[in-house]
CSV table of C-alpha atoms in Angstrom, one decimal:
chain,number,residue,atom,x,y,z
B,1,MET,CA,47.8,-2.9,-91.5
B,2,ASP,CA,49.0,0.6,-89.1
B,3,ASP,CA,48.0,0.2,-85.2
B,4,PHE,CA,45.9,3.5,-85.6
B,5,ILE,CA,43.8,2.6,-87.8
B,6,ALA,CA,43.9,-1.3,-86.3
B,7,ALA,CA,43.3,0.4,-82.9
B,8,ARG,CA,39.9,2.7,-84.5
B,9,SER,CA,39.0,-1.1,-86.2
B,10,GLN,CA,39.5,-3.4,-82.8
B,11,MET,CA,36.9,-0.1,-80.8
B,12,ALA,CA,34.5,-0.2,-83.8
B,13,LEU,CA,33.9,-4.2,-84.2
B,14,SER,CA,33.5,-4.4,-80.2
B,15,LEU,CA,31.4,-1.6,-80.7
B,16,GLY,CA,29.7,-3.1,-83.3
B,17,PHE,CA,29.6,-7.3,-82.1
B,18,HIS,CA,28.7,-6.1,-78.3
B,19,ILE,CA,25.4,-2.5,-79.5
B,20,ILE,CA,23.5,-6.0,-81.0
B,21,PHE,CA,23.7,-6.9,-76.7
B,22,SER,CA,22.5,-3.9,-75.8
B,23,CYS,CA,19.4,-3.6,-77.3
B,24,VAL,CA,18.1,-7.6,-76.9
B,25,GLY,CA,19.1,-6.3,-73.4
B,26,MET,CA,17.3,-3.0,-72.5
B,27,VAL,CA,14.0,-4.1,-75.0
B,28,MET,CA,13.3,-8.4,-75.0
B,29,PRO,CA,13.2,-8.0,-71.8
B,30,PHE,CA,9.3,-5.5,-71.9
B,31,PHE,CA,8.7,-7.8,-74.8
B,32,MET,CA,8.8,-10.7,-72.0
B,33,ALA,CA,6.8,-9.0,-69.3
B,34,ILE,CA,4.8,-8.6,-72.3
B,35,ALA,CA,4.2,-11.7,-72.6
B,36,HIS,CA,3.8,-12.5,-68.7
B,37,TYR,CA,0.9,-10.3,-68.9
B,38,LYS,CA,-1.3,-12.1,-69.9
B,39,TYR,CA,-0.3,-15.0,-68.8
B,40,LEU,CA,-1.0,-13.9,-65.7
B,41,LYS,CA,-4.0,-12.3,-66.5
B,42,THR,CA,-6.2,-14.6,-69.3
B,43,GLY,CA,-4.0,-18.1,-67.8
B,44,ASP,CA,-2.6,-19.4,-71.1
B,45,LYS,CA,0.0,-21.7,-71.4
B,46,ILE,CA,1.5,-20.5,-74.6
B,47,TYR,CA,2.8,-17.2,-73.1
B,48,LYS,CA,3.7,-19.0,-69.5
B,49,GLY,CA,5.9,-20.6,-73.3
B,50,LEU,CA,7.0,-17.8,-74.5
B,51,THR,CA,7.5,-15.9,-71.7
B,52,LYS,CA,10.3,-18.6,-71.2
B,53,ALA,CA,11.5,-18.9,-73.4
B,54,TRP,CA,11.8,-15.2,-74.4
B,55,SER,CA,13.7,-15.7,-71.5
B,56,LYS,CA,16.3,-18.4,-71.9
B,57,GLY,CA,16.9,-16.1,-74.9
B,58,ILE,CA,17.6,-12.8,-73.2
B,59,ALA,CA,20.0,-15.7,-70.6
B,60,ILE,CA,22.2,-16.0,-74.0
B,61,LEU,CA,22.8,-13.0,-75.9
B,62,PHE,CA,22.9,-11.2,-72.3
B,63,ALA,CA,26.0,-13.1,-71.1
B,64,THR,CA,27.4,-12.5,-74.2
B,65,GLY,CA,26.8,-9.3,-73.7
B,66,ALA,CA,28.2,-9.1,-70.7
B,67,VAL,CA,31.3,-10.4,-72.0
B,68,SER,CA,31.6,-8.7,-75.3
B,69,GLY,CA,31.1,-4.8,-73.1
B,70,THR,CA,33.5,-5.7,-70.5
B,71,MET,CA,35.7,-6.5,-73.4
B,72,LEU,CA,35.1,-3.1,-74.1
B,73,SER,CA,35.4,-1.3,-71.2
B,74,PHE,CA,39.8,-2.3,-71.2
B,75,GLU,CA,40.0,-1.4,-74.7
B,76,LEU,CA,38.8,1.5,-73.4
B,77,GLY,CA,41.7,1.9,-71.4
B,78,GLN,CA,44.0,-0.1,-72.5
B,79,LEU,CA,43.8,1.0,-76.7
B,80,TRP,CA,43.5,5.0,-75.7
B,81,PRO,CA,44.7,4.8,-72.5
B,82,LYS,CA,45.4,9.2,-72.9
B,83,PHE,CA,41.3,9.4,-73.8
B,84,MET,CA,41.2,7.1,-70.8
B,85,GLU,CA,43.3,10.0,-68.5
B,86,HIS,CA,41.8,12.6,-69.2
B,87,ALA,CA,38.7,12.1,-69.6
B,88,GLY,CA,38.2,9.3,-66.6
B,89,SER,CA,37.3,11.5,-64.0
B,90,ILE,CA,35.2,14.0,-66.3
B,91,PHE,CA,32.5,11.2,-67.6
B,92,GLY,CA,33.9,8.9,-65.3
B,93,MET,CA,29.9,8.5,-63.0
B,94,PRO,CA,28.2,7.5,-66.0
B,95,PHE,CA,29.7,4.8,-66.2
B,96,SER,CA,29.5,3.8,-63.1
B,97,LEU,CA,25.5,4.2,-62.4
B,98,GLU,CA,26.3,1.8,-65.6
B,99,GLY,CA,27.6,-0.5,-63.7
B,100,THR,CA,24.6,-0.6,-60.7
B,101,ALA,CA,22.0,-0.6,-63.4
B,102,PHE,CA,24.1,-4.6,-65.0
B,103,PHE,CA,23.9,-5.9,-61.1
B,104,VAL,CA,20.0,-5.0,-61.3
B,105,GLU,CA,19.4,-6.4,-63.9
B,106,ALA,CA,21.7,-9.6,-63.6
B,107,ILE,CA,20.2,-9.9,-59.8
B,108,ALA,CA,16.4,-9.0,-61.8
B,109,LEU,CA,17.5,-11.6,-64.7
B,110,GLY,CA,18.1,-14.6,-61.7
B,111,PHE,CA,15.2,-13.8,-59.5
B,112,PHE,CA,13.2,-13.4,-63.3
B,113,LEU,CA,15.0,-17.1,-64.3
B,114,TYR,CA,14.4,-18.7,-61.2
B,115,GLY,CA,11.2,-17.6,-59.4
B,116,TRP,CA,8.7,-19.5,-61.1
B,117,GLY,CA,6.4,-21.0,-58.4
B,118,LYS,CA,8.8,-20.1,-55.6
B,119,LEU,CA,7.9,-16.6,-56.1
B,120,ASN,CA,4.2,-14.5,-55.9
B,121,PRO,CA,3.0,-14.3,-59.6
B,122,TRP,CA,2.6,-10.5,-59.8
B,123,PHE,CA,6.4,-9.9,-57.7
B,124,HIS,CA,8.1,-12.1,-59.8
B,125,TRP,CA,6.3,-10.8,-62.9
B,126,PHE,CA,8.3,-7.0,-61.6
B,127,THR,CA,11.5,-9.0,-61.2
B,128,GLY,CA,11.1,-9.9,-65.3
B,129,LEU,CA,9.5,-5.8,-65.9
B,130,LEU,CA,12.5,-4.8,-63.6
B,131,VAL,CA,15.4,-6.1,-66.4
B,132,GLY,CA,14.2,-4.3,-68.9
B,133,ILE,CA,14.0,-1.0,-67.0
B,134,SER,CA,17.8,-1.5,-65.4
B,135,GLY,CA,19.2,-2.1,-68.7
B,136,LEU,CA,17.3,0.6,-70.0
B,137,ALA,CA,18.7,2.8,-67.8
B,138,SER,CA,22.2,0.6,-68.4
B,139,GLY,CA,22.0,1.8,-72.4
B,140,ILE,CA,20.7,5.4,-71.5
B,141,LEU,CA,23.6,5.8,-69.2
B,142,VAL,CA,26.6,4.7,-71.3
B,143,LEU,CA,24.5,6.8,-74.3
B,144,ALA,CA,25.0,9.6,-72.1
B,145,ALA,CA,28.7,9.2,-72.0
B,146,ASN,CA,29.1,8.7,-75.2
B,147,ALA,CA,27.5,11.7,-76.3
B,148,TRP,CA,28.9,13.6,-73.1
B,149,MET,CA,32.5,13.0,-76.8
B,150,ASN,CA,30.3,14.3,-79.2
B,151,SER,CA,29.2,17.4,-76.7
B,152,PRO,CA,31.9,17.3,-74.3
B,153,ALA,CA,30.9,19.1,-71.1
B,154,GLY,CA,31.2,20.4,-66.9
B,155,PHE,CA,34.4,20.8,-67.2
B,156,ASP,CA,36.9,23.9,-68.8
B,157,PHE,CA,39.7,23.2,-70.5
B,158,VAL,CA,42.3,26.2,-69.8
B,159,ASN,CA,46.6,25.5,-71.6
B,160,GLY,CA,45.4,21.9,-72.4
B,161,GLU,CA,44.1,20.8,-68.1
B,162,TYR,CA,41.4,19.6,-66.8
B,163,LEU,CA,39.4,22.0,-64.5
B,164,ASN,CA,36.5,22.7,-62.6
B,165,VAL,CA,34.9,19.1,-63.1
B,166,ASN,CA,30.9,19.3,-62.9
B,167,PRO,CA,30.5,15.6,-63.6
B,168,VAL,CA,26.7,16.2,-63.3
B,169,LYS,CA,27.1,18.9,-66.2
B,170,ALA,CA,28.5,16.6,-68.4
B,171,MET,CA,26.4,13.8,-67.6
B,172,PHE,CA,23.7,15.7,-69.3
B,173,ASN,CA,25.5,17.2,-71.3
B,174,ASP,CA,23.3,19.0,-75.0
B,175,ALA,CA,24.0,16.0,-76.8
B,176,TRP,CA,21.9,13.5,-74.7
B,177,PHE,CA,18.4,13.9,-74.8
B,178,SER,CA,18.7,13.2,-78.5
B,179,GLN,CA,21.3,10.4,-79.1
B,180,ALA,CA,19.6,8.7,-76.2
B,181,LEU,CA,15.7,8.9,-77.0
B,182,HIS,CA,17.0,8.3,-80.7
B,183,MET,CA,19.1,5.2,-79.9
B,184,ILE,CA,16.2,3.5,-78.1
B,185,ILE,CA,14.2,3.7,-80.6
B,186,ALA,CA,16.6,2.3,-83.1
B,187,ALA,CA,16.0,-0.5,-80.3
B,188,PHE,CA,12.9,-1.2,-80.3
B,189,ILE,CA,13.0,-1.1,-83.9
B,190,ALA,CA,15.8,-3.0,-84.4
B,191,THR,CA,14.8,-5.9,-81.7
B,192,GLY,CA,11.3,-6.5,-82.5
B,193,PHE,CA,11.6,-6.3,-86.4
B,194,ALA,CA,14.3,-9.3,-85.8
B,195,VAL,CA,12.2,-10.9,-83.5
B,196,ALA,CA,8.9,-11.0,-85.3
B,197,GLY,CA,10.5,-12.0,-88.4
B,198,VAL,CA,12.1,-14.9,-86.5
B,199,HIS,CA,8.9,-15.6,-85.7
B,200,ALA,CA,7.3,-14.9,-89.0
B,201,PHE,CA,9.2,-17.6,-90.6
B,202,MET,CA,8.3,-20.2,-87.7
B,203,ILE,CA,4.6,-19.0,-89.1
B,204,LEU,CA,5.7,-19.1,-92.6
B,205,LYS,CA,7.0,-23.3,-91.8
B,206,GLY,CA,3.7,-24.3,-90.2
B,207,LYS,CA,4.9,-24.8,-87.0
B,208,ASN,CA,3.3,-24.3,-83.5
B,209,LEU,CA,0.8,-21.4,-84.3
B,210,VAL,CA,-0.7,-20.0,-82.2
B,211,PHE,CA,2.7,-19.3,-80.6
B,212,HIS,CA,4.7,-17.8,-83.5
B,213,THR,CA,0.9,-15.7,-84.2
B,214,LYS,CA,1.2,-15.1,-79.9
B,215,ALA,CA,4.6,-14.2,-80.5
B,216,PHE,CA,5.0,-12.3,-83.9
B,217,LYS,CA,1.9,-10.3,-83.3
B,218,ILE,CA,4.1,-8.6,-79.9
B,219,ALA,CA,7.3,-8.1,-81.5
B,220,ALA,CA,5.0,-6.6,-84.7
B,221,ILE,CA,3.2,-4.0,-82.7
B,222,SER,CA,6.0,-2.9,-80.5
B,223,ALA,CA,8.6,-2.0,-84.0
B,224,SER,CA,5.6,-1.0,-85.9
B,225,ILE,CA,5.2,1.4,-83.4
B,226,ALA,CA,8.3,2.8,-82.8
B,227,ALA,CA,9.4,2.1,-86.5
B,228,LEU,CA,6.5,6.0,-87.3
B,229,ILE,CA,7.2,7.9,-84.2
B,230,GLN,CA,11.8,7.7,-85.0
B,231,PRO,CA,12.0,10.6,-88.1
B,232,LEU,CA,10.4,12.6,-84.6
B,233,SER,CA,13.2,12.0,-82.9
B,234,GLY,CA,15.1,11.6,-86.2
B,235,ASP,CA,13.6,15.6,-86.5
B,236,ILE,CA,15.2,16.6,-83.2
B,237,SER,CA,18.8,15.5,-84.2
B,238,ALA,CA,19.2,16.3,-87.4
B,239,LYS,CA,18.2,19.7,-86.0
B,240,ASP,CA,21.2,19.1,-82.3
B,241,VAL,CA,23.3,18.1,-84.9
B,242,SER,CA,22.9,21.1,-87.3
B,243,LYS,CA,24.2,23.3,-83.9
B,244,ARG,CA,26.9,20.8,-82.6
B,245,GLN,CA,28.1,19.4,-86.0
B,246,PRO,CA,28.2,20.7,-88.7
B,247,GLU,CA,30.4,19.4,-89.9
B,248,LYS,CA,29.1,16.3,-89.7
B,249,LEU,CA,26.0,17.0,-91.5
B,250,ALA,CA,27.4,18.4,-94.2
B,251,ALA,CA,28.6,15.1,-94.0
B,252,MET,CA,26.0,14.0,-93.5
B,253,GLU,CA,24.0,15.0,-96.9
B,254,ALA,CA,27.6,15.3,-99.0
B,255,HIS,CA,27.9,18.6,-98.1
B,256,PHE,CA,30.5,20.8,-100.3
B,257,HIS,CA,29.0,24.2,-100.8
B,258,THR,CA,27.2,26.8,-98.4
B,259,GLU,CA,24.1,28.0,-99.9
B,260,ARG,CA,21.0,28.6,-98.5
B,261,ASN,CA,17.8,26.6,-100.0
B,262,ALA,CA,19.9,23.0,-99.9
B,263,ASP,CA,19.2,20.1,-101.3
B,264,PHE,CA,18.7,17.3,-99.5
B,265,ILE,CA,20.6,14.2,-101.6
B,266,LEU,CA,18.9,11.2,-101.2
B,267,GLY,CA,21.0,7.6,-102.1
B,268,GLY,CA,24.1,9.2,-105.6
B,269,ILE,CA,27.8,8.2,-105.2
B,270,VAL,CA,30.3,10.7,-103.7
B,271,ASN,CA,32.9,12.6,-106.2
B,272,GLU,CA,35.5,13.9,-103.5
B,273,ASN,CA,37.3,15.2,-105.3
B,274,GLU,CA,35.2,17.3,-107.7
B,275,HIS,CA,33.0,17.8,-105.0
B,276,LYS,CA,29.5,16.3,-106.0
B,277,VAL,CA,27.1,14.4,-105.7
B,278,ASP,CA,26.7,12.6,-109.6
B,279,TYR,CA,23.4,10.3,-109.8
B,280,ALA,CA,21.4,12.3,-105.9
B,281,ILE,CA,18.0,12.4,-106.4
B,282,LYS,CA,17.3,16.0,-104.8
B,283,ILE,CA,14.5,17.7,-102.9
B,284,PRO,CA,15.3,22.2,-103.3
B,285,GLY,CA,14.7,23.4,-99.4
B,286,LEU,CA,14.5,20.6,-97.2
B,287,LEU,CA,18.2,19.9,-96.2
B,288,SER,CA,17.4,23.7,-95.1
B,289,PHE,CA,13.9,22.8,-93.1
B,290,LEU,CA,15.4,19.8,-91.5
B,291,SER,CA,18.7,21.6,-90.0
B,292,HIS,CA,16.9,24.6,-89.4
B,293,GLY,CA,13.5,25.2,-90.3
B,294,ASP,CA,13.8,27.0,-92.5
B,295,PHE,CA,14.0,26.8,-96.2
B,296,ASN,CA,15.2,29.2,-96.9
B,297,ALA,CA,17.8,29.0,-93.6
B,298,PRO,CA,21.9,28.5,-95.3
B,299,VAL,CA,23.5,25.3,-95.0
B,300,LYS,CA,27.1,25.2,-94.6
B,301,GLY,CA,29.1,23.6,-96.7
B,302,ILE,CA,31.8,21.2,-95.6
B,303,LEU,CA,34.6,22.7,-97.6
B,304,ASP,CA,34.0,26.1,-95.3
B,305,PHE,CA,36.0,23.8,-92.9
B,306,PRO,CA,39.5,23.3,-92.6
B,307,GLU,CA,40.7,19.8,-93.5
B,308,GLN,CA,42.2,18.5,-90.7
B,309,ASP,CA,39.3,19.0,-88.9
B,310,ARG,CA,37.0,17.6,-91.4
B,311,PRO,CA,34.6,13.9,-91.3
B,312,PRO,CA,35.2,11.4,-93.5
B,313,VAL,CA,32.1,12.6,-95.8
B,314,ALA,CA,31.4,9.9,-98.6
B,315,ILE,CA,31.6,6.9,-95.6
B,316,VAL,CA,29.1,8.4,-93.4
B,317,HIS,CA,27.5,10.2,-96.1
B,318,TYR,CA,26.8,5.9,-97.5
B,319,ALA,CA,25.7,5.3,-93.9
B,320,PHE,CA,23.6,7.8,-93.2
B,321,GLN,CA,21.8,7.0,-97.2
B,322,ILE,CA,21.4,3.4,-94.8
B,323,MET,CA,19.7,4.4,-92.2
B,324,ILE,CA,17.6,5.9,-93.9
B,325,MET,CA,16.0,4.0,-96.7
B,326,LEU,CA,15.9,1.5,-94.7
B,327,GLY,CA,14.3,3.7,-91.7
B,328,VAL,CA,12.0,4.4,-94.3
B,329,ALA,CA,11.7,1.2,-96.1
B,330,LEU,CA,10.6,-0.3,-91.8
B,331,MET,CA,8.3,2.7,-91.5
B,332,ILE,CA,6.3,1.3,-95.4
B,333,ILE,CA,5.7,-2.4,-93.8
B,334,SER,CA,4.8,-0.8,-90.5
B,335,ILE,CA,2.3,1.6,-92.4
B,336,LEU,CA,1.4,-1.8,-94.2
B,337,TYR,CA,1.3,-4.1,-90.9
B,338,LEU,CA,-0.8,-1.3,-88.8
B,339,LEU,CA,-3.5,-0.7,-90.9
B,340,ALA,CA,-3.5,-4.7,-91.4
B,341,ILE,CA,-4.9,-4.6,-87.4
B,342,LEU,CA,-6.7,-1.6,-87.6
B,343,LYS,CA,-9.2,-2.2,-91.6
B,344,LYS,CA,-7.6,-5.1,-93.6
B,345,LYS,CA,-8.2,-7.8,-91.0
B,346,SER,CA,-7.5,-10.6,-93.7
B,347,TRP,CA,-4.4,-9.2,-94.2
B,348,LEU,CA,-3.0,-11.4,-91.0
B,349,SER,CA,-3.4,-14.4,-93.3
B,350,LYS,CA,-2.1,-13.2,-96.5
B,351,LYS,CA,2.0,-14.9,-97.0
B,352,TRP,CA,3.2,-11.9,-98.6
B,353,LEU,CA,2.7,-9.4,-95.2
B,354,ILE,CA,4.2,-12.6,-93.7
B,355,LYS,CA,6.9,-12.2,-95.7
B,356,LEU,CA,7.5,-8.7,-96.0
B,357,PHE,CA,8.6,-9.0,-92.1
B,358,VAL,CA,11.0,-12.6,-93.0
B,359,MET,CA,13.4,-10.2,-94.9
B,360,ALA,CA,12.6,-7.0,-92.4
B,361,THR,CA,15.1,-10.3,-89.9
B,362,PRO,CA,18.2,-8.0,-90.2
B,363,LEU,CA,17.1,-4.4,-91.1
B,364,GLY,CA,16.1,-2.9,-87.9
B,365,TYR,CA,19.5,-3.4,-86.6
B,366,ILE,CA,21.8,-2.9,-90.5
B,367,ALA,CA,20.6,0.5,-90.3
B,368,LEU,CA,21.0,0.5,-86.6
B,369,GLU,CA,24.8,0.3,-87.2
B,370,ALA,CA,24.7,2.8,-89.8
B,371,GLY,CA,23.5,5.3,-87.5
B,372,TRP,CA,26.1,4.4,-85.5
B,373,VAL,CA,29.1,4.4,-88.0
B,374,VAL,CA,27.5,8.1,-89.1
B,375,THR,CA,27.6,9.8,-85.4
B,376,GLU,CA,30.9,7.8,-84.3
B,377,VAL,CA,32.5,8.4,-88.0
B,378,GLY,CA,31.2,11.5,-88.8
B,379,ARG,CA,33.0,12.9,-85.3
B,380,GLN,CA,36.8,12.1,-86.2
B,381,PRO,CA,39.0,13.1,-86.6
B,382,TRP,CA,37.6,14.3,-82.8
B,383,ILE,CA,37.5,11.3,-79.8
B,384,ILE,CA,36.2,14.5,-78.2
B,385,TYR,CA,35.1,16.7,-80.4
B,386,LYS,CA,37.7,20.3,-81.0
B,387,ILE,CA,39.3,19.1,-77.6
B,388,MET,CA,40.9,15.8,-78.1
B,389,ARG,CA,41.9,14.4,-81.7
B,390,THR,CA,41.6,10.4,-82.1
B,391,SER,CA,45.3,10.2,-82.5
B,392,GLU,CA,46.2,12.5,-80.0
B,393,ALA,CA,45.1,9.7,-77.4
B,394,VAL,CA,45.8,6.8,-79.5
B,395,THR,CA,48.2,3.8,-77.1
B,396,PRO,CA,51.5,4.0,-78.3
B,397,MET,CA,52.4,0.0,-78.3
B,398,PRO,CA,52.9,-1.9,-81.4
B,399,GLY,CA,51.7,-4.9,-82.5
B,400,ILE,CA,47.4,-3.2,-82.3
B,401,ALA,CA,46.6,-5.1,-85.4
B,402,TYR,CA,47.6,-8.8,-84.4
B,403,THR,CA,45.8,-8.1,-81.1
B,404,PHE,CA,42.5,-6.4,-83.6
B,405,TYR,CA,43.0,-10.2,-85.7
B,406,LEU,CA,42.9,-11.5,-82.6
B,407,PHE,CA,39.2,-10.0,-81.4
B,408,THR,CA,37.8,-10.3,-85.0
B,409,LEU,CA,38.8,-14.7,-85.0
B,410,ILE,CA,36.3,-14.6,-80.9
B,411,PHE,CA,34.0,-12.1,-81.8
B,412,MET,CA,33.2,-14.4,-85.2
B,413,SER,CA,33.4,-17.0,-82.5
B,414,LEU,CA,31.1,-16.3,-80.1
B,415,SER,CA,28.6,-15.1,-83.0
B,416,LEU,CA,28.7,-19.3,-83.9
B,417,ILE,CA,28.3,-20.4,-80.7
B,418,VAL,CA,25.1,-17.2,-80.0
B,419,ILE,CA,23.5,-18.2,-83.5
B,420,PHE,CA,23.6,-22.1,-82.3
B,421,LEU,CA,22.4,-21.3,-79.2
B,422,LEU,CA,19.6,-19.4,-80.3
B,423,TYR,CA,18.8,-22.1,-83.0
B,424,ARG,CA,18.5,-24.3,-80.0
B,425,GLN,CA,16.0,-23.1,-78.0
B,426,ILE,CA,14.5,-22.6,-80.8
B,427,LYS,CA,14.0,-26.0,-81.8
B,428,MET,CA,12.8,-26.0,-78.3
B,429,VAL,CA,9.8,-23.8,-77.7
B,430,PRO,CA,8.2,-27.7,-77.9
B,431,TYR,CA,8.6,-28.4,-74.5
B,432,LEU,CA,8.3,-25.1,-73.0
B,433,TYR,CA,4.6,-25.9,-72.1
B,434,ASP,CA,2.4,-28.6,-71.3
B,435,GLU,CA,1.4,-31.3,-74.3
B,436,THR,CA,-2.0,-31.9,-72.7
B,437,ASP,CA,-3.6,-28.0,-73.9
B,438,PRO,CA,-6.1,-28.6,-76.2
B,439,LYS,CA,-3.4,-25.5,-77.6
B,440,PHE,CA,-0.5,-27.0,-77.6
B,441,ILE,CA,0.4,-27.8,-81.3
B,442,HIS,CA,3.7,-29.3,-82.3
B,443,LYS,CA,3.9,-32.0,-80.5
B,444,PRO,CA,7.8,-33.2,-80.1
B,445,THR,CA,9.4,-36.4,-81.8
B,446,ASN,CA,12.1,-38.4,-81.1
B,447,LYS,CA,13.5,-38.3,-84.9
């Protein structure tokens, strides 16, 4: 494997793995805080058990996320030394602040895990909420750094030198808000549907019905609301990308030729040789409207950009289509579930609705990973958009392919360990609240 491709593949693998734990760290503490709040208000021990169960799961995923995040920090310097040499002082501020947020998150999680019966109940609840707030802040700060790569700001680039550095302007660049908003909502969708799906599966198995039903409701309502508002952030992102990175937009829609009343393409097979998309569903004028708010506005085609500056069309288009189609599927499930809560109460006990959530368990994260591919691959061939090419930033050190294979093995091992630990945690649910409580359904056995 070519060292340049190996370096990109290793970074992609590391980011793809870490992003899951980042999303869990941003979202799950809020679910935990909701359950804990309900326990404090009602005294229902099932909510206490649920809070403990989720907190232990958060601890497992937090530890794994800390490992993968540390690896990423080293990879930035080792794989992309030229990038860090020039960019480190410019966008270093959000990374340093992210480190502070991470420490706050770790300390708050420690207080929460070991504070049962030792702290004031409401202060204890606040420490759990603080885990979520600091996790959310951490995610936003990292996204600000990534957005800077898509929309570099806060410096003057003169004769190959980076002058007049302003870290604040770099952090609050033109892309940070739309990118952070879209990603945060996506994190709630992905994590919410994953958590709801796991509890829906346990409901279908008939174990700890009250426990899993309460857990399912918290996650499902949160995920459904997020899924229904995501198109609004998607519209903001589309209009932002159309202004700042028109070649990325063209790749997303496999839009080869500049035209007015441009079609929005669904599906299809990209034919890059003949500059067309076969077997696609085309909605006339919608791409122009989504990009510029005008059905007749011109949308620049990918062929109008220099060949050396074009992102790979097929990869970006297929990733974008996966994100869109899975997003629509999750929206449909969300509408059905919220309709069941508001109008069709009888649906809540129907197996078909619970099975939909079970099937949707991985879909949010697949859509999220696809969206990340659109963001990162759509920026290529630039590591700093229009400033530095990715090929210029890569390390000259040989043998990167071997580290890629090693990291692949490490991440596969970590994945298996996390799955095993979370499975054990789910099996431990019966032990997490008082067996004498009349709502305790499934007593553990010695088998």
